[in-house]
CSV table of C-alpha atoms and ligand atoms in Angstrom, one decimal:
chain,number,residue,atom,x,y,z
A,1,MET,CA,24.1,63.1,30.6
A,2,GLN,CA,24.5,65.6,27.9
A,3,PRO,CA,25.6,69.1,29.1
A,4,GLU,CA,23.4,72.1,27.9
A,5,THR,CA,26.4,74.4,27.1
A,6,ALA,CA,27.9,71.4,24.6
A,7,GLN,CA,26.6,73.3,21.3
A,8,ASN,CA,28.5,76.4,23.0
A,9,GLN,CA,32.1,75.2,22.6
A,10,SER,CA,34.8,76.6,21.0
A,11,VAL,CA,35.6,74.2,17.8
A,12,ALA,CA,39.1,75.4,17.6
A,13,ALA,CA,41.6,72.9,18.6
A,14,PRO,CA,42.8,73.4,22.7
A,15,SER,CA,46.2,74.1,23.4
A,16,LEU,CA,47.6,71.0,24.9
A,17,SER,CA,49.5,69.6,28.4
A,18,VAL,CA,50.1,65.8,28.9
A,19,VAL,CA,51.5,65.4,31.6
A,20,VAL,CA,53.2,61.3,32.8
A,21,PRO,CA,54.0,60.4,35.9
A,22,VAL,CA,57.2,58.6,35.6
A,23,TYR,CA,58.8,56.0,37.9
A,24,ARG,CA,61.6,52.8,36.5
A,25,SER,CA,60.1,53.8,33.0
A,26,GLU,CA,63.3,54.0,31.3
A,27,THR,CA,62.3,51.4,28.8
A,28,SER,CA,59.6,53.0,27.7
A,29,LEU,CA,59.8,56.8,28.0
A,30,ARG,CA,62.1,57.5,24.5
A,31,ALA,CA,59.3,55.2,22.3
A,32,LEU,CA,56.5,57.2,24.2
A,33,VAL,CA,57.2,60.4,24.2
A,34,GLU,CA,57.9,59.5,19.9
A,35,ARG,CA,54.4,58.3,19.3
A,36,LEU,CA,53.2,61.2,22.1
A,37,LEU,CA,54.4,63.9,19.4
A,38,THR,CA,53.2,61.9,17.0
A,39,VAL,CA,49.7,62.6,17.8
A,40,LEU,CA,50.4,66.0,18.8
A,41,LYS,CA,51.7,67.8,16.1
A,42,ASN,CA,48.1,66.9,14.5
A,43,ARG,CA,45.8,68.1,17.0
A,44,ALA,CA,47.4,71.3,18.8
A,45,ASP,CA,49.2,74.3,17.9
A,46,ASP,CA,50.8,74.7,21.0
A,47,PHE,CA,51.5,71.6,23.1
A,48,GLU,CA,54.2,70.3,25.9
A,49,ILE,CA,54.7,66.7,27.3
A,50,ILE,CA,55.5,67.4,30.9
A,51,LEU,CA,57.5,64.1,32.5
A,52,VAL,CA,57.5,64.1,35.9
A,53,ASN,CA,59.9,61.8,37.2
A,54,ASP,CA,59.2,60.1,40.5
A,55,GLY,CA,62.6,59.1,42.4
A,56,SER,CA,63.2,56.5,40.0
A,57,PRO,CA,66.4,54.5,41.1
A,58,ASP,CA,66.8,53.7,37.3
A,59,ARG,CA,68.5,56.4,34.7
A,60,SER,CA,64.5,57.5,33.8
A,61,TRP,CA,65.6,61.4,34.8
A,62,ARG,CA,69.0,61.2,32.8
A,63,LEU,CA,66.6,60.4,29.8
A,64,ILE,CA,64.5,62.9,30.7
A,65,GLU,CA,67.4,65.6,30.2
A,66,GLU,CA,68.6,64.2,26.8
A,67,LEU,CA,64.7,64.2,25.3
A,68,ALA,CA,64.3,68.1,27.0
A,69,ARG,CA,67.4,69.2,25.6
A,70,ALA,CA,65.9,67.5,21.7
A,71,ASP,CA,62.8,69.3,21.7
A,72,THR,CA,61.8,72.2,23.0
A,73,ARG,CA,58.3,71.6,24.3
A,74,ILE,CA,59.2,68.2,26.2
A,75,ARG,CA,60.1,69.4,30.0
A,76,GLY,CA,61.2,67.6,33.0
A,77,ILE,CA,60.6,67.8,36.3
A,78,ASP,CA,62.7,65.7,39.1
A,79,LEU,CA,60.8,64.7,42.4
A,80,MET,CA,63.2,64.8,45.3
A,81,ARG,CA,62.1,61.2,46.1
A,82,ASN,CA,59.6,58.7,45.4
A,83,PHE,CA,56.4,60.7,46.2
A,84,GLY,CA,53.8,58.2,44.3
A,85,GLN,CA,52.2,58.1,41.0
A,86,HIS,CA,49.1,61.0,42.2
A,87,ASN,CA,51.5,63.2,43.6
A,88,ALA,CA,53.7,63.5,40.5
A,89,VAL,CA,50.5,63.8,38.6
A,90,LEU,CA,50.0,66.7,40.7
A,91,CYS,CA,53.3,68.2,40.1
A,92,GLY,CA,52.6,68.4,36.8
A,93,ILE,CA,49.0,69.6,36.7
A,94,ARG,CA,50.5,72.3,38.7
A,95,ALA,CA,53.5,73.2,36.0
A,96,ALA,CA,51.4,72.6,32.9
A,97,ARG,CA,50.4,75.9,31.5
A,98,TYR,CA,48.0,75.3,28.6
A,99,ASP,CA,44.2,74.6,28.3
A,100,VAL,CA,43.4,71.3,28.5
A,101,ILE,CA,45.3,68.8,30.2
A,102,ILE,CA,45.8,65.4,29.7
A,103,THR,CA,47.7,62.3,31.9
A,104,LEU,CA,48.6,59.2,30.8
A,105,ASP,CA,50.5,56.3,32.1
A,106,ALA,CA,54.4,56.0,31.2
A,107,ASP,CA,54.8,52.2,30.3
A,108,LEU,CA,52.7,52.5,27.3
A,109,GLN,CA,49.4,50.7,28.3
A,110,HIS,CA,47.7,53.5,27.6
A,111,PRO,CA,48.4,54.3,23.5
A,112,PRO,CA,48.8,57.9,23.0
A,113,GLU,CA,47.0,57.2,19.8
A,114,GLU,CA,43.7,57.5,21.6
A,115,ILE,CA,44.1,61.1,23.0
A,116,PRO,CA,42.2,62.8,19.6
A,117,SER,CA,38.8,60.4,21.0
A,118,LEU,CA,38.8,61.6,24.4
A,119,LEU,CA,39.3,65.5,22.8
A,120,ALA,CA,36.4,64.9,20.5
A,121,LYS,CA,34.5,63.8,23.4
A,122,LEU,CA,35.6,67.2,25.7
A,123,ALA,CA,35.0,69.5,23.0
A,124,GLU,CA,31.5,68.0,23.3
A,125,GLY,CA,31.1,70.0,26.8
A,126,TYR,CA,32.5,67.5,28.9
A,127,ASP,CA,34.6,68.8,31.6
A,128,VAL,CA,36.7,65.4,32.2
A,129,VAL,CA,36.7,62.6,30.2
A,130,TYR,CA,38.1,59.4,30.8
A,131,GLY,CA,39.7,56.8,28.9
A,132,ARG,CA,38.7,53.2,30.1
A,133,PRO,CA,39.6,50.2,28.9
A,134,ALA,CA,37.6,48.1,27.1
A,135,GLU,CA,39.8,45.2,28.1
A,136,GLU,CA,41.8,45.7,31.3
A,137,LYS,CA,45.0,44.3,30.3
A,138,HIS,CA,46.4,43.3,34.3
A,139,SER,CA,46.8,40.6,36.3
A,140,LEU,CA,43.7,39.2,38.0
A,141,PHE,CA,45.0,40.7,41.6
A,142,ARG,CA,46.1,44.3,39.9
A,143,ARG,CA,42.4,44.2,38.2
A,144,LEU,CA,40.7,42.8,41.7
A,145,GLY,CA,42.2,45.4,43.7
A,146,SER,CA,41.7,48.9,41.6
A,147,ASN,CA,37.6,47.6,40.9
A,148,THR,CA,37.6,47.9,44.3
A,149,LEU,CA,39.5,50.7,45.1
A,150,ARG,CA,36.6,52.5,42.2
A,151,TYR,CA,33.4,50.7,43.9
A,152,ILE,CA,34.6,51.8,47.1
A,153,VAL,CA,35.9,55.4,46.6
A,154,GLY,CA,33.0,55.7,44.5
A,155,HIS,CA,30.4,54.8,46.7
A,156,VAL,CA,31.9,56.6,49.8
A,157,LEU,CA,32.7,59.8,48.2
A,158,GLY,CA,29.9,60.2,46.4
A,159,ILE,CA,31.2,59.5,42.7
A,160,THR,CA,29.1,58.4,40.0
A,161,ASN,CA,30.8,57.2,37.3
A,162,ALA,CA,33.0,55.8,39.2
A,163,ALA,CA,33.9,52.5,37.2
A,164,GLN,CA,34.9,55.0,34.9
A,165,ILE,CA,38.3,56.4,36.4
A,166,SER,CA,41.1,55.9,35.2
A,167,ALA,CA,44.7,57.4,34.9
A,168,LEU,CA,44.2,58.3,31.4
A,169,ARG,CA,42.0,61.4,31.5
A,170,ALA,CA,41.7,64.8,29.4
A,171,PHE,CA,40.4,67.8,31.4
A,172,ARG,CA,40.3,71.2,31.2
A,173,ALA,CA,42.8,73.4,33.3
A,174,ARG,CA,40.8,75.2,34.6
A,175,LEU,CA,39.6,72.7,37.2
A,176,ARG,CA,42.9,72.4,39.3
A,177,GLU,CA,42.4,75.9,40.6
A,178,PRO,CA,40.6,74.5,44.0
A,179,PHE,CA,43.8,72.4,44.2
A,180,LEU,CA,46.6,74.8,43.1
A,181,THR,CA,47.5,75.2,47.0
A,182,TYR,CA,46.8,71.6,48.3
A,183,SER,CA,49.6,71.2,50.3
A,184,SER,CA,48.8,67.8,51.8
A,185,PRO,CA,50.9,64.5,50.8
A,186,LEU,CA,47.4,62.3,51.0
A,187,VAL,CA,46.5,63.2,47.3
A,188,PHE,CA,44.0,61.6,44.9
A,189,ILE,CA,43.6,63.0,41.4
A,190,ASP,CA,39.7,61.7,40.6
A,191,VAL,CA,38.2,63.3,44.0
A,192,MET,CA,39.9,66.8,43.4
A,193,LEU,CA,38.7,66.8,39.7
A,194,THR,CA,34.7,66.2,41.1
A,195,TRP,CA,35.4,69.4,43.3
A,196,SER,CA,35.1,71.2,40.4
A,197,THR,CA,32.5,69.8,37.7
A,198,THR,CA,29.6,66.9,37.3
A,199,ARG,CA,30.6,67.2,33.8
A,200,ILE,CA,32.6,64.1,33.9
A,201,THR,CA,32.5,61.2,31.0
A,202,ALA,CA,34.2,58.5,29.3
A,203,VAL,CA,35.0,56.8,26.3
A,204,SER,CA,36.6,53.5,25.5
A,205,VAL,CA,39.9,52.5,25.0
A,206,ARG,CA,42.4,50.1,23.7
A,207,HIS,CA,44.7,49.0,26.8
A,208,ALA,CA,48.1,47.4,25.9
A,209,GLU,CA,49.5,45.1,28.1
A,210,ARG,CA,52.7,45.9,30.0
A,211,SER,CA,55.6,45.0,27.6
A,212,LYS,CA,58.6,45.1,30.2
A,213,GLY,CA,58.6,44.8,33.8
A,214,LYS,CA,55.6,44.6,36.4
A,215,SER,CA,52.9,47.0,37.8
A,216,SER,CA,54.0,48.9,40.6
A,217,TYR,CA,51.1,48.0,42.9
A,218,SER,CA,50.1,45.1,44.9
A,219,LEU,CA,47.0,44.0,45.4
A,220,TYR,CA,47.9,44.7,49.7
A,221,GLN,CA,49.3,47.9,48.2
A,222,LEU,CA,45.9,48.7,46.4
A,223,LEU,CA,44.1,47.9,49.5
A,224,GLY,CA,45.8,50.2,51.6
A,225,TRP,CA,45.5,53.0,49.4
A,226,CYS,CA,41.5,52.5,49.6
A,227,PHE,CA,41.6,52.9,52.8
A,228,THR,CA,43.9,55.9,52.8
A,229,VAL,CA,42.2,57.6,50.2
A,230,ILE,CA,38.4,57.2,52.4
A,231,THR,CA,39.8,58.7,55.4
A,232,SER,CA,41.2,61.4,53.7
A,233,PHE,CA,38.4,62.6,51.8
A,234,SER,CA,35.6,61.1,53.7
A,235,THR,CA,34.0,61.3,57.0
A,236,LEU,CA,32.3,57.7,56.4
A,237,PRO,CA,34.3,55.6,58.7
A,238,LEU,CA,34.0,58.5,61.8
A,239,ARG,CA,29.9,57.6,61.1
A,240,LEU,CA,30.3,54.1,61.0
A,241,ALA,CA,32.6,53.8,64.7
A,242,SER,CA,29.7,56.3,66.1
A,243,TRP,CA,27.2,53.2,64.7
A,244,ILE,CA,28.6,50.7,66.0
A,245,GLY,CA,29.6,52.6,69.1
A,246,PHE,CA,25.7,52.9,69.5
A,247,PHE,CA,24.9,49.2,68.2
A,248,PHE,CA,26.6,48.0,71.8
A,249,THR,CA,25.1,50.5,73.8
A,250,LEU,CA,22.2,49.0,72.9
A,251,PHE,CA,23.2,45.6,73.0
A,252,GLY,CA,24.4,46.1,76.4
A,253,VAL,CA,21.3,47.6,77.5
A,254,GLY,CA,20.1,44.5,76.0
A,255,VAL,CA,22.4,42.0,78.0
A,256,LEU,CA,21.6,44.1,81.3
A,257,VAL,CA,18.1,43.5,80.9
A,258,TYR,CA,18.4,39.8,80.0
A,259,VAL,CA,20.1,39.4,83.1
A,260,ILE,CA,18.0,41.4,85.7
A,261,GLY,CA,15.2,39.9,83.5
A,262,VAL,CA,16.4,36.1,84.3
A,263,TYR,CA,16.7,36.8,87.9
A,264,LEU,CA,13.9,38.2,88.9
A,265,ILE,CA,11.8,36.1,86.5
A,266,LEU,CA,13.8,32.4,87.4
A,267,GLY,CA,14.8,33.2,90.4
A,268,TYR,CA,18.9,33.0,89.7
A,269,SER,CA,22.3,34.7,88.3
A,270,ILE,CA,23.6,34.3,85.3
A,271,PRO,CA,26.7,32.2,85.8
A,272,GLY,CA,29.9,34.7,86.0
A,273,PHE,CA,32.6,34.5,84.2
A,274,PRO,CA,32.9,33.7,80.9
A,275,PHE,CA,29.7,35.4,80.2
A,276,LEU,CA,31.0,38.4,81.6
A,277,ALA,CA,34.3,38.1,79.8
A,278,SER,CA,33.3,37.4,76.4
A,279,ILE,CA,30.9,41.0,76.7
A,280,ILE,CA,34.0,42.7,78.5
A,281,ALA,CA,35.9,41.4,75.1
A,282,ILE,CA,33.2,42.6,72.6
A,283,PHE,CA,33.5,46.0,74.4
A,284,SER,CA,36.5,46.4,74.7
A,285,GLY,CA,37.3,45.3,70.6
A,286,ALA,CA,34.4,48.2,69.4
A,287,GLN,CA,35.9,50.3,71.5
A,288,LEU,CA,39.2,49.9,70.0
A,289,PHE,CA,38.2,50.0,66.6
A,290,ALA,CA,36.3,53.6,67.1
A,291,LEU,CA,39.7,54.9,68.8
A,292,GLY,CA,41.3,53.1,65.6
A,293,ILE,CA,39.7,55.4,63.4
A,294,ILE,CA,39.3,58.4,65.5
A,295,GLY,CA,43.3,57.8,65.4
A,296,GLU,CA,43.5,58.1,61.7
A,297,TYR,CA,41.7,60.9,61.7
A,298,LEU,CA,43.8,63.0,63.8
A,299,SER,CA,46.9,61.5,62.1
A,300,ARG,CA,45.6,63.4,59.2
A,301,ILE,CA,45.4,66.5,60.8
A,302,HIS,CA,48.5,66.4,62.5
A,303,PHE,CA,50.0,66.1,59.3
A,304,ARG,CA,48.2,68.7,58.0
A,305,LEU,CA,49.2,70.9,61.0
A,306,MET,CA,53.0,70.0,59.8
A,307,ASP,CA,52.1,71.3,56.6
A,308,LYS,CA,53.8,67.8,55.1
A,309,PRO,CA,54.3,68.7,51.2
A,310,PRO,CA,52.4,66.5,48.5
A,311,PHE,CA,55.4,66.2,46.5
A,312,VAL,CA,59.2,68.5,46.3
A,313,VAL,CA,61.4,69.4,43.4
A,314,ARG,CA,65.1,68.7,43.2
A,315,ASP,CA,65.4,69.9,39.3
A,316,SER,CA,63.2,71.2,36.3
A,317,ILE,CA,64.5,70.9,33.0
A,318,GLY,CA,62.7,73.2,29.3
A,319,PHE,CA,60.5,75.4,32.0
A,320,PRO,CA,61.2,79.4,31.3
A,321,PRO,CA,62.4,81.6,33.7
A,322,PRO,CA,59.5,82.8,36.0
A,323,ASN,CA,59.1,86.7,34.8
A,324,GLN,CA,59.5,85.7,31.0
A,325,ASN,CA,56.5,83.8,30.7
A,326,PRO,CA,53.6,85.6,30.3
A,327,LEU,CA,51.3,82.6,30.9
A,328,LYS,CA,48.9,82.3,33.4
A,329,PRO,CA,50.7,84.7,36.2
A,330,ALA,CA,48.3,83.4,38.9
A,331,LEU,CA,48.8,79.7,38.5
A,332,GLU,CA,52.6,80.2,38.0
A,333,SER,CA,53.6,81.8,41.0
A,334,ALA,CA,51.7,78.7,42.4
A,335,VAL,CA,54.0,76.6,40.3
A,336,ASN,CA,56.9,78.6,41.1
A,337,ARG,CA,56.8,77.9,45.5
A,338,GLN,CA,57.9,74.2,44.0
A,339,ILE,CA,59.4,74.4,40.9
A,340,VAL,CA,62.7,75.6,40.7
A,341,HIS,CA,63.0,76.4,37.1
A,342,GLY,CA,66.3,74.9,35.8
B,401,UDP,N1,54.0,55.6,39.1
B,401,UDP,C1,54.4,57.1,39.6
B,401,UDP,N2,55.1,57.1,41.0
B,401,UDP,C2,55.5,55.4,41.7
B,401,UDP,C3,54.1,54.6,40.9
B,401,UDP,C4,53.9,54.5,39.6
B,401,UDP,O1,54.7,57.9,38.8
B,401,UDP,O2,55.4,55.3,42.9
B,401,UDP,C5,53.5,55.8,37.4
B,401,UDP,C6,54.2,54.8,37.0
B,401,UDP,O3,55.6,56.0,35.8
B,401,UDP,C7,53.2,54.7,35.9
B,401,UDP,C8,52.0,54.9,36.1
B,401,UDP,O4,52.4,55.6,37.6
B,401,UDP,O5,53.2,55.7,34.6
B,401,UDP,C9,51.5,53.7,36.7
B,401,UDP,O6,52.0,52.6,36.8
B,401,UDP,P1,52.1,51.5,36.5
B,401,UDP,O7,52.0,51.1,35.6
B,401,UDP,O8,53.1,50.5,37.9
B,401,UDP,O9,50.7,51.2,37.5
B,401,UDP,P2,49.4,50.2,36.9
B,401,UDP,O10,48.2,50.8,37.3
B,401,UDP,O11,49.8,50.0,35.5
B,401,UDP,O12,49.3,48.8,37.8
B,402,MG,MG1,50.3,50.4,33.8
């Protein structure tokens, strides 16, 4: 769908904030930053690269500090521990200070050279542009996991174009306003972006092979992540539990009619234990299933009430002190609560 206001968009190059979640990426980080700088220099007058270290056990943070000292456009945030990819991206998004935010992975699987094609599409008037790999260079299991995730998340959460979701995204910074104060440990950036817009599209991009190491995600972890995302952002499982309860109530009534019918019409009663045992097992199974789902929601509410944060910042480098930063005071104050200015 082509947005109506496409022609009204400004043609001036937008200022860019690039957010990169970093986990065990010491081998690819330097090359990534060099390639990003080459691309960004030609695309924007103002830009920054925000590298968010998600509790990497390797030397990633040391390297980020080195890179940030060498170039003022590179900023680093070090999280207290490993919070997860989306949480790290959320932290970077909050700290970003320019008009358009770009997110990409640290392992060079998303070539920085593809950024201009995302920006060109954004300039047509879209609010979010994903870079969808023409051919995904992941293992079969990893692809199966992420495709299942996309399918389920798309259908359950009502995201049209869910197949386009990718960690390579460009979007307008204003979209983050509804989740500036989001305080839950469960973060899913792509759902949060749909809170503000439906002008979402994708362009086809190259997807490079992973040069070193392996994906941080197993199929099992991805399926667990699917379940968490669905129970965090949708009430469909609760409705499913109600339907199962309803179905088994009808089933129970059917069994009762059958038992009484056999007794009245055929004149004998259904022989007892095995029949009764199986019915009880079915019913208690359904009840426990429904209770389990309710429990999942209770635990989500519990965590929300605890105000468990999505991330905690240990250190940062390259951010100006709050009182010297003229940019976006409202956004800054939201960021300052989390970021210790280094
Ligand atoms: N990542 C992160 N925290 C984690 C796991 C991954 O910040 O706990 C980052 C990682 O540095 C990379 C991106 O998330 O930039 C994607 O991770 P990875 O390449 O391992 O996964 P893939 O999607 O390629 O399977
Ligand atoms: Mg990767």
